[in-house]
JSON list of C-alpha atoms in Angstrom, two decimals:
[
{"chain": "O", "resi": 1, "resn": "UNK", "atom": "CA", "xyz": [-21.41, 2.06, 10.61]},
{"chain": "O", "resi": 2, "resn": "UNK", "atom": "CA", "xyz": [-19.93, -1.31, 9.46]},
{"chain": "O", "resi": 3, "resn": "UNK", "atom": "CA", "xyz": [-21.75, -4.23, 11.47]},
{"chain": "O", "resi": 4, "resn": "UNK", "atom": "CA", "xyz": [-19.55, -6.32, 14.02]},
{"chain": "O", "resi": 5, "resn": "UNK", "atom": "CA", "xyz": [-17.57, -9.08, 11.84]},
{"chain": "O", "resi": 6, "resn": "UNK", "atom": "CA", "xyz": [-18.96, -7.89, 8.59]},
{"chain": "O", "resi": 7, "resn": "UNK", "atom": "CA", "xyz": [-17.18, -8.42, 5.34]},
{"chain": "O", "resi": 8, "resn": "UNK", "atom": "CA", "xyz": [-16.81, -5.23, 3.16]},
{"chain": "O", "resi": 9, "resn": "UNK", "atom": "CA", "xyz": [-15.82, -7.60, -0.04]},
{"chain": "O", "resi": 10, "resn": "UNK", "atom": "CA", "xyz": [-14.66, -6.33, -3.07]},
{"chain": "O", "resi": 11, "resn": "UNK", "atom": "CA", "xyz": [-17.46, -7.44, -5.06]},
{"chain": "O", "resi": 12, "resn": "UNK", "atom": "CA", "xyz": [-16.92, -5.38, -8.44]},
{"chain": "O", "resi": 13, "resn": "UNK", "atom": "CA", "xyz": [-12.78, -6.45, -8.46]},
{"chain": "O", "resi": 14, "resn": "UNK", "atom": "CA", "xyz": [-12.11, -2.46, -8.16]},
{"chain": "O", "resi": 15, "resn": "UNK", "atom": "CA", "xyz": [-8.49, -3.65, -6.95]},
{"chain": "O", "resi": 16, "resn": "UNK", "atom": "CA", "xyz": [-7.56, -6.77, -9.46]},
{"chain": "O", "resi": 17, "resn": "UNK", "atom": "CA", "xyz": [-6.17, -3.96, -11.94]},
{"chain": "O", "resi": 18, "resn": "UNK", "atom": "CA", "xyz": [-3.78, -2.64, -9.19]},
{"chain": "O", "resi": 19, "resn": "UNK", "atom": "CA", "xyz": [-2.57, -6.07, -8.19]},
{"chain": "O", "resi": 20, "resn": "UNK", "atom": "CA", "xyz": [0.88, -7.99, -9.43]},
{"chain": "O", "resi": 21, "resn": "UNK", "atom": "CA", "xyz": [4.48, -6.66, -9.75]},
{"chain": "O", "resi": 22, "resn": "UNK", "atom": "CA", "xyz": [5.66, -2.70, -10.46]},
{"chain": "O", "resi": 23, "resn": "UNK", "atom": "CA", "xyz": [8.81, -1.10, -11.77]},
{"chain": "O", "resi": 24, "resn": "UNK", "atom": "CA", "xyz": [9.71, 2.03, -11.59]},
{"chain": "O", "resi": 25, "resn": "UNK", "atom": "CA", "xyz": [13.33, 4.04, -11.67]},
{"chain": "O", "resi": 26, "resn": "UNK", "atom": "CA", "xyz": [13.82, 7.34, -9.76]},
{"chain": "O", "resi": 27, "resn": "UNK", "atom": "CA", "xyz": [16.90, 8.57, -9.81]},
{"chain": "O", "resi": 28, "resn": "UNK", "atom": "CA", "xyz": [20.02, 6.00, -9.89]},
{"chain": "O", "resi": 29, "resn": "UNK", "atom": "CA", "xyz": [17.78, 3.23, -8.02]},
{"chain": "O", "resi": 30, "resn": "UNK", "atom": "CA", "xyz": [15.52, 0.74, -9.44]},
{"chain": "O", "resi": 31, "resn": "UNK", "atom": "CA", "xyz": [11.35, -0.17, -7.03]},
{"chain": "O", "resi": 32, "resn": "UNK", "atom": "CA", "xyz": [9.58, -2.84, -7.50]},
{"chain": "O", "resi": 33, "resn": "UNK", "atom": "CA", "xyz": [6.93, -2.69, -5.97]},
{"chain": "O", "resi": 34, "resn": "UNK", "atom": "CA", "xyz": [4.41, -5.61, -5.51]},
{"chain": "O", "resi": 35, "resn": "UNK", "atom": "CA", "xyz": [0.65, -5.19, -4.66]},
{"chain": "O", "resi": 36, "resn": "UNK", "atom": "CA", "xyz": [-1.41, -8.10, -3.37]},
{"chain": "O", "resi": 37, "resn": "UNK", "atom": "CA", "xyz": [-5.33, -7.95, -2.36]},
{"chain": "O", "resi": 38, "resn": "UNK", "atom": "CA", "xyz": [-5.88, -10.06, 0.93]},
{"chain": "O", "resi": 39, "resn": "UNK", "atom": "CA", "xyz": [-9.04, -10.16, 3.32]},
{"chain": "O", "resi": 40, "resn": "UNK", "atom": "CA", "xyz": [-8.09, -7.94, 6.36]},
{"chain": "O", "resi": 41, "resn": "UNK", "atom": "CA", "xyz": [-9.34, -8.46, 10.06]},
{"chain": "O", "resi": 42, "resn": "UNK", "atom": "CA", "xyz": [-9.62, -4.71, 10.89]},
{"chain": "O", "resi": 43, "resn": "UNK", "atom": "CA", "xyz": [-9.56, -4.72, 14.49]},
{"chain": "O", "resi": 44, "resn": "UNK", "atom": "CA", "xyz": [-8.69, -1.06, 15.44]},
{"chain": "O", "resi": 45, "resn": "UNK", "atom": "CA", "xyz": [-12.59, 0.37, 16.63]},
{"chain": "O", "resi": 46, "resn": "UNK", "atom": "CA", "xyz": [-13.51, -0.97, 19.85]},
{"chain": "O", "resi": 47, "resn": "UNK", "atom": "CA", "xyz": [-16.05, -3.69, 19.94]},
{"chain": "O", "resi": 48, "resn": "UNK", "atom": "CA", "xyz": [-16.64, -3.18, 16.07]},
{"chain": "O", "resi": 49, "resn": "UNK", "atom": "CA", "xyz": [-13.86, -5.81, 14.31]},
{"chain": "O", "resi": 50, "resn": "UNK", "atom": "CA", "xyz": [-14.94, -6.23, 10.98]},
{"chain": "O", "resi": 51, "resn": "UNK", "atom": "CA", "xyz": [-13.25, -7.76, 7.63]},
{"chain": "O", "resi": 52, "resn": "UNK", "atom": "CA", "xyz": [-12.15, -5.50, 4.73]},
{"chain": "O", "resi": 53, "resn": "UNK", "atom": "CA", "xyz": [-10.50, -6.40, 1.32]},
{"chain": "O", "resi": 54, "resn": "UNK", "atom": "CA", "xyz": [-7.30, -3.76, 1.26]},
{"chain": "O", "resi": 55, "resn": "UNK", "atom": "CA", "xyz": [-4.20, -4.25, -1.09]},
{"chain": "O", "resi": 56, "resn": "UNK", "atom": "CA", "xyz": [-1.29, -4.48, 0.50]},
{"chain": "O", "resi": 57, "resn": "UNK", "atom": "CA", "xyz": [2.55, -3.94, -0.82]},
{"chain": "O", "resi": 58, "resn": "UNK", "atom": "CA", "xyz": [6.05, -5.22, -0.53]},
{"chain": "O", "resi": 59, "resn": "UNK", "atom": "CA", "xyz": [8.76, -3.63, -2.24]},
{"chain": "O", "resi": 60, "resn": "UNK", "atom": "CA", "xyz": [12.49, -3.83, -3.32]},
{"chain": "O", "resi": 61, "resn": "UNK", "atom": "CA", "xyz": [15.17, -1.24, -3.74]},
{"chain": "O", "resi": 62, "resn": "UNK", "atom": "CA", "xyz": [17.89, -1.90, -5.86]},
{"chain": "O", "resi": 63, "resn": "UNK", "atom": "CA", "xyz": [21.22, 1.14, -6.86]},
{"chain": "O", "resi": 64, "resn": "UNK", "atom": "CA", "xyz": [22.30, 1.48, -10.64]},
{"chain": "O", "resi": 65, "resn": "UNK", "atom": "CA", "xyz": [24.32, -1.42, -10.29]},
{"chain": "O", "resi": 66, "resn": "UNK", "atom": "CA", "xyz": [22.20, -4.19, -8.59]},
{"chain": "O", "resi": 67, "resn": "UNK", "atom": "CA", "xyz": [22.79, -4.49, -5.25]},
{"chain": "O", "resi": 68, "resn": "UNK", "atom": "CA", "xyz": [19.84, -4.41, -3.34]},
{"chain": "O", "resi": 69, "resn": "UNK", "atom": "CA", "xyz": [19.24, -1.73, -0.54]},
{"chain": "O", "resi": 70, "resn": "UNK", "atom": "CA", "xyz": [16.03, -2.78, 0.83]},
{"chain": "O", "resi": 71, "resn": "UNK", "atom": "CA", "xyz": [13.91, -5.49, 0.37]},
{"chain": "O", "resi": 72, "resn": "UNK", "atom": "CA", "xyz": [10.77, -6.22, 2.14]},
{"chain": "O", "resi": 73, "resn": "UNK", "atom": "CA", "xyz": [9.20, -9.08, 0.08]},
{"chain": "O", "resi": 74, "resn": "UNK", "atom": "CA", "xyz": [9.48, -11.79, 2.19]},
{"chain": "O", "resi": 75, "resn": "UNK", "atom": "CA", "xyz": [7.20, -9.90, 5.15]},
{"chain": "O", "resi": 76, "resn": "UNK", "atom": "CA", "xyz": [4.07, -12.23, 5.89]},
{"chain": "O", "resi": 77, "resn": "UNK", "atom": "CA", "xyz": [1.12, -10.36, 4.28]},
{"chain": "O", "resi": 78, "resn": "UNK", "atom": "CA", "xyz": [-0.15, -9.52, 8.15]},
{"chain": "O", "resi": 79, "resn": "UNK", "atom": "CA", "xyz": [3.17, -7.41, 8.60]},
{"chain": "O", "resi": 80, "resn": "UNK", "atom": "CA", "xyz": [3.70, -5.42, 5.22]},
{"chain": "O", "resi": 81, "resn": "UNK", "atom": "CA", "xyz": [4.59, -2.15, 5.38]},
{"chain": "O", "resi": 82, "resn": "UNK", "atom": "CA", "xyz": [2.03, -0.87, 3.20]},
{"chain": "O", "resi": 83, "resn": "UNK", "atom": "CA", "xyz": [-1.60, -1.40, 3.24]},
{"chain": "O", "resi": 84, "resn": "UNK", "atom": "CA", "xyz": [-4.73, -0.10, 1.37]},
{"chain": "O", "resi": 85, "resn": "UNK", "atom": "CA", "xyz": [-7.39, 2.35, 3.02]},
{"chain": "O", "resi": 86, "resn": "UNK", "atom": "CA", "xyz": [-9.79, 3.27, 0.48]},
{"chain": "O", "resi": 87, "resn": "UNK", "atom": "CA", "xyz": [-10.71, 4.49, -2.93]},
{"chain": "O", "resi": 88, "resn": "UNK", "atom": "CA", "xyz": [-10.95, 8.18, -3.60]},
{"chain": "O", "resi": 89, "resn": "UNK", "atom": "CA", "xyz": [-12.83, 9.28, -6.73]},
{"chain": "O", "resi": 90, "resn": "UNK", "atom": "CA", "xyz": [-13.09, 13.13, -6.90]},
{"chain": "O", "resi": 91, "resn": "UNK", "atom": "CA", "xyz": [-10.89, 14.72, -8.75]},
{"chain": "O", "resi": 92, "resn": "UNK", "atom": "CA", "xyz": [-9.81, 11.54, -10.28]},
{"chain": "O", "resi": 93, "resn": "UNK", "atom": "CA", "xyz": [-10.18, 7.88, -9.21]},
{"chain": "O", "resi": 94, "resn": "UNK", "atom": "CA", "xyz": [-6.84, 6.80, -6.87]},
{"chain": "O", "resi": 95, "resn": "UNK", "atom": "CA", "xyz": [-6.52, 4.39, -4.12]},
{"chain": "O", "resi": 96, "resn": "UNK", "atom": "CA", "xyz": [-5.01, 5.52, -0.82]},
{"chain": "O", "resi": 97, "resn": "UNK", "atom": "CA", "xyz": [-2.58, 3.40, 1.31]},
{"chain": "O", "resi": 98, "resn": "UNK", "atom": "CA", "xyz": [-0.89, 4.11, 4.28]},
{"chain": "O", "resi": 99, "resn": "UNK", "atom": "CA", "xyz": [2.82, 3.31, 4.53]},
{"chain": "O", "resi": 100, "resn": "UNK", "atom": "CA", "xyz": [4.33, 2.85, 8.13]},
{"chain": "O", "resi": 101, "resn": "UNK", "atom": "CA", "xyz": [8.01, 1.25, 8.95]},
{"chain": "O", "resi": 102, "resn": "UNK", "atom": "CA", "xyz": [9.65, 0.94, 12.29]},
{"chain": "O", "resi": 103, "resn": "UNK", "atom": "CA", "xyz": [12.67, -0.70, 10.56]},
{"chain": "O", "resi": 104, "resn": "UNK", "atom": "CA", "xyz": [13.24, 2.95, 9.16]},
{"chain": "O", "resi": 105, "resn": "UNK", "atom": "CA", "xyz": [12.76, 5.47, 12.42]},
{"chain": "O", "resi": 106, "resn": "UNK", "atom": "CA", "xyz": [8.88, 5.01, 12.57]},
{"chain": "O", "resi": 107, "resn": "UNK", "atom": "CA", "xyz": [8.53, 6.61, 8.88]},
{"chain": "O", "resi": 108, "resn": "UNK", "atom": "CA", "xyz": [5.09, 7.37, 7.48]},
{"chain": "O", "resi": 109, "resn": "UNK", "atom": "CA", "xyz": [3.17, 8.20, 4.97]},
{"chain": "O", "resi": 110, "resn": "UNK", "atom": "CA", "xyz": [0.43, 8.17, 2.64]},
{"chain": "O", "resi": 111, "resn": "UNK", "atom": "CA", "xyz": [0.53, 6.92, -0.38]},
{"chain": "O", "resi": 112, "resn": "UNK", "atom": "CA", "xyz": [-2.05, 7.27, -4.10]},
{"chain": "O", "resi": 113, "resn": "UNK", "atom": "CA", "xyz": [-1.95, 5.36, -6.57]},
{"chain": "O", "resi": 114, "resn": "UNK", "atom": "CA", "xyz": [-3.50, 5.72, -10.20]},
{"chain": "O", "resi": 115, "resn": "UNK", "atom": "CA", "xyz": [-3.90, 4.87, -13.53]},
{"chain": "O", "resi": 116, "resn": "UNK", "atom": "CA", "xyz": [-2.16, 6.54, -16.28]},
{"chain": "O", "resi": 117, "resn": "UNK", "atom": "CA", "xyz": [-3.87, 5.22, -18.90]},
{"chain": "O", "resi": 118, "resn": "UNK", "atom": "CA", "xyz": [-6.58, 2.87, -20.15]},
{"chain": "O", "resi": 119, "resn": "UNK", "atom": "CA", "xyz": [-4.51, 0.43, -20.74]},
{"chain": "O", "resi": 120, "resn": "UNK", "atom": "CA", "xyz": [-4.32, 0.06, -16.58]},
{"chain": "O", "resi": 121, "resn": "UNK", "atom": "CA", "xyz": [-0.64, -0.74, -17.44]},
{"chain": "O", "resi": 122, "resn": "UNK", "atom": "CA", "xyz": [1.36, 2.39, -16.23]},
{"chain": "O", "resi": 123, "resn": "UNK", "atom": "CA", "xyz": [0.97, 3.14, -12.62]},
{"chain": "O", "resi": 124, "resn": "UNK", "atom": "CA", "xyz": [1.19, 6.97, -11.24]},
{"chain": "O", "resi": 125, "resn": "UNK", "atom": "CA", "xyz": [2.53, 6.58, -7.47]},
{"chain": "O", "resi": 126, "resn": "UNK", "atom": "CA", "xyz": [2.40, 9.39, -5.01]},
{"chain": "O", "resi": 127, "resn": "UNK", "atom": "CA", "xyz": [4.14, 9.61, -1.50]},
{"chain": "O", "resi": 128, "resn": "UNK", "atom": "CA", "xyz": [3.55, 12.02, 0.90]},
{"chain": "O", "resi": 129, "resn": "UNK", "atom": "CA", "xyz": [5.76, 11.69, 3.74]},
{"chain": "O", "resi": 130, "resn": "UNK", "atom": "CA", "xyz": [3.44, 11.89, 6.72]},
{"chain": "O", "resi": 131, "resn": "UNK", "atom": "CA", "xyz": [6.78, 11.37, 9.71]},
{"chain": "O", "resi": 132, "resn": "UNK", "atom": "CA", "xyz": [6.33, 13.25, 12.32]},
{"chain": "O", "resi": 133, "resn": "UNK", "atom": "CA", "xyz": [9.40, 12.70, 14.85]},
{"chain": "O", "resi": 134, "resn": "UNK", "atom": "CA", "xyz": [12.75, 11.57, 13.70]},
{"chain": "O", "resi": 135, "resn": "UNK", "atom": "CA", "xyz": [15.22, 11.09, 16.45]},
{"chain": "O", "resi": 136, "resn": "UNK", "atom": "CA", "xyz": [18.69, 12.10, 16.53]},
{"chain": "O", "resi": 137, "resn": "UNK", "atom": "CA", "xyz": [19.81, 7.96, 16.30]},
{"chain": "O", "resi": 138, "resn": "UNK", "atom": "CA", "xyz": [17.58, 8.36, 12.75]}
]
């Protein structure tokens, strides 16, 4: 139970590590990825809004060569495709997000990110593709 127009803050900076810019390659294409803390108006429960610090992401695809096939980084931070739920810390300490994107059929997922070292400098990303419906105009 989270009092109405509380602040769940995060007070020990368990997200500053996640936050700047990512690169990764998969395949012939190039992500960057960038992950941004902001203070959240969580609206969603019914006479119960209440503020939340969440990271939220943008991202950038690029092929082999350069050209850019997606690119979400100039979103407002209120309309990003990808924003922070919670920490998990059994098995292992990860941070869930949830990814949603009408500009690509209504596509979800959920998304857990990690740590692969100590050095908090290489980032382990999993995606699980949560879409339910895809229409025949997808």
């Amino acid at each position: 139970e989270v009092p109405t127009n509380a602040y769940i803050k995060d007070l020990n900076n368990d997200l500053l590590p996640y936050e700047g810019d990512w690169k990764a390659t998969w395949g012939n294409k190039i992500f960057f990825v960038q992950f941004k803390r902001i203070k959240k108006y969580l609206d969603h429960k019914e006479n119960n809004p209440y503020y939340k610090d969440v990271l939220i992401g943008k991202f950038k695809v690029l092929d082999n060569t350069g050209n850019v096939l997606f690119n979400n980084t100039n979103l407002p931070d209120n309309d990003t495709k990808i924003e922070g739920t919670r920490f998990f810390t059994i098995p292992n300490k990860r941070y869930s997000l949830f990814y949603f994107d009408n500009d690509i059929c209504g596509m979800t997922g959920d998304i857990y990110i990690s740590f692969l070292n100590g050095n908090l400098n290489q980032l382990n990303w999993k995606f699980i593709d949560t879409t339910d419906i895809i229409t025949s105009s997808c």
